[in-house]
Each structure stands twice: as C-alpha cells, then as structure tokens.
Short mmCIF file of C-alpha atoms in Angstrom, two decimals:
data_model
loop_
_atom_site.label_atom_id
_atom_site.label_comp_id
_atom_site.label_asym_id
_atom_site.label_seq_id
_atom_site.Cartn_x
_atom_site.Cartn_y
_atom_site.Cartn_z
CA MET A 228 -33.73 -3.25 6.04
CA ASP A 229 -30.68 -0.33 7.10
CA LYS A 230 -32.20 0.92 11.37
CA LYS A 231 -32.16 4.02 12.22
CA ILE A 232 -32.03 6.24 15.41
CA ASN A 233 -33.64 9.95 15.31
CA VAL A 234 -33.03 12.17 17.78
CA LEU A 235 -34.25 15.41 18.95
CA ILE A 236 -32.17 18.21 20.56
CA LYS A 237 -35.00 20.22 21.27
CA LYS A 238 -34.24 23.75 22.41
CA ASP A 239 -35.08 23.31 25.82
CA LYS A 240 -32.58 20.03 25.79
CA THR A 241 -34.91 17.42 25.61
CA LEU A 242 -34.46 14.64 23.30
CA TYR A 243 -37.42 12.71 21.42
CA ILE A 244 -35.71 9.49 19.99
CA GLU A 245 -37.94 7.58 17.60
CA THR A 246 -36.40 4.50 15.67
CA GLU A 247 -37.23 3.07 11.69
CA ASP A 248 -37.24 0.18 11.08
CA PHE A 249 -36.69 -2.00 13.92
CA LYS A 250 -38.15 -5.20 14.63
CA GLY A 251 -39.87 -5.78 17.79
CA GLU A 252 -38.51 -4.87 20.87
CA ALA A 253 -35.22 -4.81 18.85
CA CYS A 254 -36.00 -0.15 19.34
CA VAL A 255 -35.44 -0.40 23.28
CA SER A 256 -32.38 -2.31 23.02
CA ALA A 257 -31.05 -0.20 20.60
CA VAL A 258 -31.87 3.29 22.44
CA LYS A 259 -30.48 1.73 25.61
CA GLU A 260 -27.18 0.50 24.19
CA LEU A 261 -26.83 3.89 22.28
CA PHE A 262 -27.28 6.09 25.14
CA LYS A 263 -25.83 3.86 27.99
CA ALA A 264 -23.12 5.70 28.03
CA PHE A 265 -25.35 8.56 29.69
CA LEU A 266 -27.88 6.65 32.01
CA GLU A 267 -29.74 4.35 32.42
CA ILE A 268 -32.69 4.81 31.06
CA ASP A 269 -35.04 2.30 33.32
CA ASN A 270 -38.47 2.54 31.45
CA LEU A 271 -39.10 3.92 28.19
CA GLU A 272 -42.20 6.45 27.20
CA LEU A 273 -43.45 4.59 23.87
CA THR A 274 -45.94 6.25 22.12
CA SER A 275 -48.75 4.65 20.44
CA ASP A 276 -46.91 3.64 17.38
CA TYR A 277 -45.24 1.12 19.21
CA TYR A 278 -47.49 -1.01 18.96
CA ASP A 279 -48.91 -0.02 16.23
CA GLY A 280 -46.97 -2.83 14.10
CA GLU A 281 -42.97 -4.86 13.36
CA VAL A 282 -41.48 -2.30 11.78
CA GLY A 283 -41.65 1.34 10.90
CA ILE A 284 -41.54 3.98 13.13
CA ASP A 285 -41.65 2.18 16.54
CA SER A 286 -41.26 4.45 18.92
CA GLY A 287 -40.35 7.86 20.41
CA VAL A 288 -39.24 8.36 23.59
CA GLU A 289 -38.94 11.70 25.30
CA VAL A 290 -35.68 11.41 27.47
CA LYS A 291 -34.51 14.68 29.39
CA LEU A 292 -30.65 14.68 30.58
CA MET B 25 34.00 -21.78 -32.86
CA SER B 26 33.31 -23.08 -29.99
CA SER B 27 35.31 -24.12 -26.56
CA THR B 28 34.05 -26.13 -23.56
CA VAL B 29 35.93 -26.51 -20.17
CA ASN B 30 35.70 -29.33 -17.86
CA LEU B 31 35.68 -28.13 -14.51
CA ASP B 32 36.28 -30.63 -11.64
CA MET B 33 35.18 -29.37 -8.76
CA ALA B 34 34.98 -30.57 -5.20
CA LEU B 35 32.32 -28.39 -2.72
CA ILE B 36 33.80 -28.30 0.83
CA SER B 37 31.71 -26.35 2.93
CA THR B 38 27.97 -25.15 1.92
CA SER B 39 27.02 -21.47 1.40
CA ASN B 40 26.42 -19.27 4.91
CA ILE B 41 27.11 -22.28 7.55
CA ILE B 42 29.08 -19.93 9.91
CA PRO B 43 30.70 -15.96 8.68
CA GLN B 44 33.41 -16.30 6.13
CA ASP B 45 35.89 -15.15 8.36
CA GLN B 46 34.85 -18.23 10.44
CA LEU B 47 34.86 -20.90 8.04
CA ARG B 48 37.90 -19.91 6.59
CA ARG B 49 39.81 -20.77 10.17
CA VAL B 50 37.60 -23.96 10.21
CA PHE B 51 39.17 -25.46 7.12
CA GLU B 52 42.61 -24.15 8.10
CA GLU B 53 42.24 -25.80 11.07
CA CYS B 54 41.12 -29.21 8.73
CA VAL B 55 43.81 -28.51 6.33
CA LYS B 56 46.61 -29.08 9.47
CA GLU B 57 44.64 -32.14 10.99
CA LEU B 58 45.13 -33.68 7.04
CA GLY B 59 48.80 -32.68 7.88
CA GLY B 60 48.49 -29.91 4.01
CA VAL B 61 48.87 -26.29 4.04
CA ILE B 62 47.26 -24.05 2.15
CA GLN B 63 49.61 -21.47 -0.13
CA ASN B 64 48.76 -19.29 -1.91
CA ASN B 65 45.06 -20.03 -2.51
CA ASN B 66 46.53 -23.94 -3.27
CA LEU B 67 45.62 -26.77 -1.52
CA PHE B 68 48.84 -28.81 -0.31
CA LEU B 69 48.03 -32.29 1.25
CA GLY B 70 51.79 -33.57 1.15
CA LYS B 71 53.84 -32.26 -0.83
CA GLU B 72 50.78 -33.00 -3.97
CA ASP B 73 48.77 -29.98 -4.73
CA LEU B 74 45.46 -30.78 -5.33
CA GLY B 75 44.76 -27.40 -7.50
CA LYS B 76 42.92 -24.34 -6.43
CA LEU B 77 40.52 -22.87 -3.42
CA THR B 78 37.58 -20.67 -3.05
CA ILE B 79 36.66 -19.82 -0.32
CA ASN B 80 34.23 -17.20 -0.13
CA ASN B 81 31.01 -17.85 1.78
CA ARG B 82 31.41 -20.99 0.56
CA ILE B 83 34.46 -23.21 -0.11
CA VAL B 84 35.75 -24.73 -3.42
CA LEU B 85 37.88 -26.61 -4.58
CA SER B 86 39.52 -26.66 -8.50
CA PHE B 87 41.22 -29.67 -8.84
CA SER B 88 44.33 -29.01 -10.31
CA SER B 89 44.41 -30.58 -14.09
CA ASP B 90 48.11 -32.42 -12.76
CA TYR B 91 45.99 -33.82 -9.41
CA GLU B 92 45.87 -37.54 -10.57
CA THR B 93 41.97 -37.50 -11.05
CA SER B 94 41.51 -41.59 -9.05
CA LYS B 95 42.69 -39.73 -6.07
CA ARG B 96 39.87 -36.98 -7.02
CA SER B 97 36.65 -39.32 -5.37
CA GLU B 98 38.60 -40.20 -2.06
CA VAL B 99 40.65 -36.75 -1.29
CA ARG B 100 36.92 -34.88 -1.58
CA LYS B 101 35.90 -36.90 0.58
CA LEU B 102 37.64 -36.57 2.92
CA LEU B 103 38.17 -33.07 3.28
CA ARG B 104 34.58 -32.96 3.14
CA ASP B 105 34.33 -35.08 5.62
CA THR B 106 36.56 -33.98 8.10
CA PHE B 107 35.73 -30.51 7.31
CA THR B 108 31.60 -31.26 8.36
CA ARG B 109 32.93 -33.08 11.85
CA ARG B 110 34.95 -29.54 12.42
CA VAL B 111 32.44 -26.60 11.59
CA ALA B 112 29.74 -28.98 13.47
CA ILE B 113 31.00 -27.36 16.17
CA ALA B 114 31.33 -23.94 15.30
CA HIS B 115 27.55 -23.41 13.32
CA GLU B 116 26.40 -24.65 16.94
CA ASN B 117 28.26 -21.81 18.49
CA PHE B 118 27.32 -19.71 15.48
CA LEU B 119 23.45 -20.55 15.83
CA TYR B 120 23.52 -19.82 19.18
CA GLU B 121 25.37 -16.65 20.08
CA LEU B 122 22.25 -16.18 16.38
CA ARG B 123 19.23 -17.44 18.88
CA LYS B 124 20.83 -15.03 21.69
CA GLU B 125 21.06 -12.30 19.30
CA LYS B 126 17.45 -12.79 18.73
CA GLU B 127 15.66 -13.04 21.83
CA ARG B 128 17.31 -10.05 23.17
CA LEU B 129 16.35 -8.22 19.56
CA GLU B 130 12.79 -9.51 20.35
CA LYS B 131 12.36 -8.27 23.70
CA GLN B 132 13.80 -5.82 22.75
CA SER B 133 10.71 -5.24 19.83
CA GLN B 134 8.03 -6.19 22.43
CA VAL B 135 9.61 -3.05 24.68
CA GLU B 136 8.92 -0.63 21.34
CA ALA B 137 5.72 -1.85 20.87
CA GLU B 138 4.56 -1.17 24.62
CA LEU B 139 6.14 2.26 24.93
CA LEU B 140 4.37 2.90 21.30
CA ASN B 141 0.98 1.49 22.67
CA SER B 142 1.74 4.00 25.40
CA LEU B 143 2.25 6.68 22.90
CA LYS B 144 -0.93 6.36 21.24
CA GLU B 145 -2.54 6.05 24.18
CA VAL B 146 -1.27 9.27 25.57
CA GLU B 147 -1.89 11.08 22.31
CA THR B 148 -5.30 9.80 22.58
CA LYS B 149 -5.78 10.98 25.70
CA ILE B 150 -5.30 14.18 24.81
CA GLU B 151 -7.43 14.82 21.79
CA LYS B 152 -9.86 13.03 23.49
CA SER B 153 -9.38 15.88 26.72
CA GLU B 154 -9.11 19.10 23.94
CA ILE B 155 -12.16 18.08 22.40
CA GLY B 156 -13.92 17.39 25.68
CA PHE B 157 -13.15 20.90 26.70
CA GLU B 158 -13.72 22.70 23.82
CA ARG B 159 -17.68 21.22 24.31
CA GLN B 160 -17.06 21.87 27.85
CA ASN B 161 -17.09 25.63 26.66
CA GLN B 162 -19.81 25.10 23.78
CA SER B 163 -23.58 25.32 24.86
CA GLU B 164 -25.28 22.51 26.05
CA CYS B 165 -27.16 21.41 22.97
CA ASP B 166 -24.14 21.88 21.32
CA ALA B 167 -22.28 19.46 23.88
CA LEU B 168 -24.75 16.60 23.97
CA ARG B 169 -24.56 16.73 19.88
CA GLY B 170 -21.49 16.03 20.08
CA GLU B 171 -21.45 13.50 22.45
CA ILE B 172 -23.76 11.76 21.47
CA ILE B 173 -22.51 11.80 18.15
CA ASP B 174 -19.84 9.93 18.63
CA ALA B 175 -21.10 6.77 21.30
CA ALA B 176 -23.24 6.28 17.62
CA VAL B 177 -19.86 6.48 15.54
CA ALA B 178 -18.78 4.37 18.36
CA GLN B 179 -21.42 2.23 18.18
CA GLY B 180 -21.53 2.17 14.37
CA TYR B 181 -24.08 4.25 12.84
CA GLU B 182 -23.73 6.80 10.45
CA VAL B 183 -24.81 9.67 11.01
CA VAL B 184 -26.82 12.80 8.90
CA GLU B 185 -27.39 16.08 11.04
CA GLU B 186 -29.52 19.18 10.59
CA THR B 187 -30.60 21.58 12.09
CA THR B 188 -34.17 22.50 12.03
CA SER B 189 -36.90 25.37 14.14
CA GLN B 190 -37.50 22.92 17.04
CA GLY B 191 -33.57 22.23 17.49
CA VAL B 192 -31.30 19.96 16.42
CA GLN B 193 -32.45 17.52 14.64
CA LEU B 194 -29.38 14.21 14.19
CA GLN B 195 -30.54 10.31 12.25
CA PHE B 196 -28.19 7.65 13.27
CA ILE B 197 -28.09 5.14 10.16
CA ARG B 198 -27.09 0.93 10.54
CA ARG B 199 -26.46 -0.20 7.08
CA ASP B 200 -27.61 -4.23 6.89
CA TYR B 201 -25.12 -5.02 3.57
#
C-alpha cells in the first residue's frame, strides 16, 4: 500500500503533519526523516489517532519551524 | 564456360602485427638476411624469381608458375620463420608504444572525467544558489513549501500540492510496488 505524508503549511507557518498507511512507529520515523534537514524532532505531539490502530491515518503532528 | 585459377600463395606475414611501413622494412631486412632482393614487387632468392609479393598490412607471396613446386614448401617455411623471428622485436616495440599511448590517453580521460564532474558540481551549485535566492525573496510560506518539496523529492516521494483556505496542503506519496 502506498504511504503518504500530508503536510499542511498553515497561514501562521505552523505545519500540521499527518501520515497515512504507515505501520506502527514507521510513521514517526518517516516524518523525522523528511524533516531531518530542517530540524531535529525530539518529541512529536501525537494525536489520539496514533494510538487507535496500526494502519490508517496514524498521526497528526504540529510542528512550528 | 567456366574457368579455374590455381593460386599458390605463401602467407609470410599475417595482418596488423606492426604498422605497414615497419612491416615492409622488417621484411626487406629479412630478404637481405636470406641473400635475396625485391625487384618490381617480385621476390628473388639467389637468382630465382619466386613470385610476386603483395605487401599491405600483411605480406603474401604468390609463387611464380615457373618456380619449382618441390622447392616451395621449404622456401615458404624459410621466409616465414625468418620473418617471424625478425618481426618479434618490432612487434614488442610496437606494443610498448601502444601501451604507453593507451596509458597516456587513460590518464587524460581521467582528468577530463574529473573536470566534467567538477563542472557539473559547479553548475548544480549555481542552480541551487539561484533557486535559494529566488525562494529567499518569496514569502516564508512559499519558501518553506519549496524547501519541503525538495526534501521530499530527494527522498523519493511524489508530490501533490493544493492550496486550501487553511494554507498550502502538500501530500507526499511513496509508492509501494
């Protein structure tokens, strides 16, 4: 299944990041990998979706660069 | 009507061992060693005309019909053996020169490849610098969009972009094949 990372660049420059179809913690790794050149993401604020299931819309992350 | 031709040829030198001018010179030395002479492309050993020589990138002797058949086998061996012995040194020298030339050209191509790589690197830096400066002059949001897209593409994602009322929505897709 294709894996997706949705990034919303909000008007206030905040990024809202969602992942789709990753399994388990792979979503966290993928987000960290994508943004590694920008900043080191130490702790992600994971939404409740993350804990709901293994596959599906896994997480929503707010990042302020 | 049909016709047949009988050709009795001696292949004294195979082709391409050494350059043609050197081949001729080595063969002339060979003939001299055997006490022979070449006149009008005819080979004489002693006073006997063996036949016609064709010298290009190889050497072929076409026996004269007047030359005794019984002597041909011996004389072709003599010519071939003498020439083979003499051409060996010229062949070694020729290979030495060719290998030196090959080495020189390999070094040159290596330098050229390095130059081409450097050129590509500089071109890439120019391109990236231009893009960077262009982005620097855009809004932060647009600049960020460009930078994130570049990072995603470099990591093998496909990009779908959409502007919404909330901001810019980017979707990065990694295909599983």
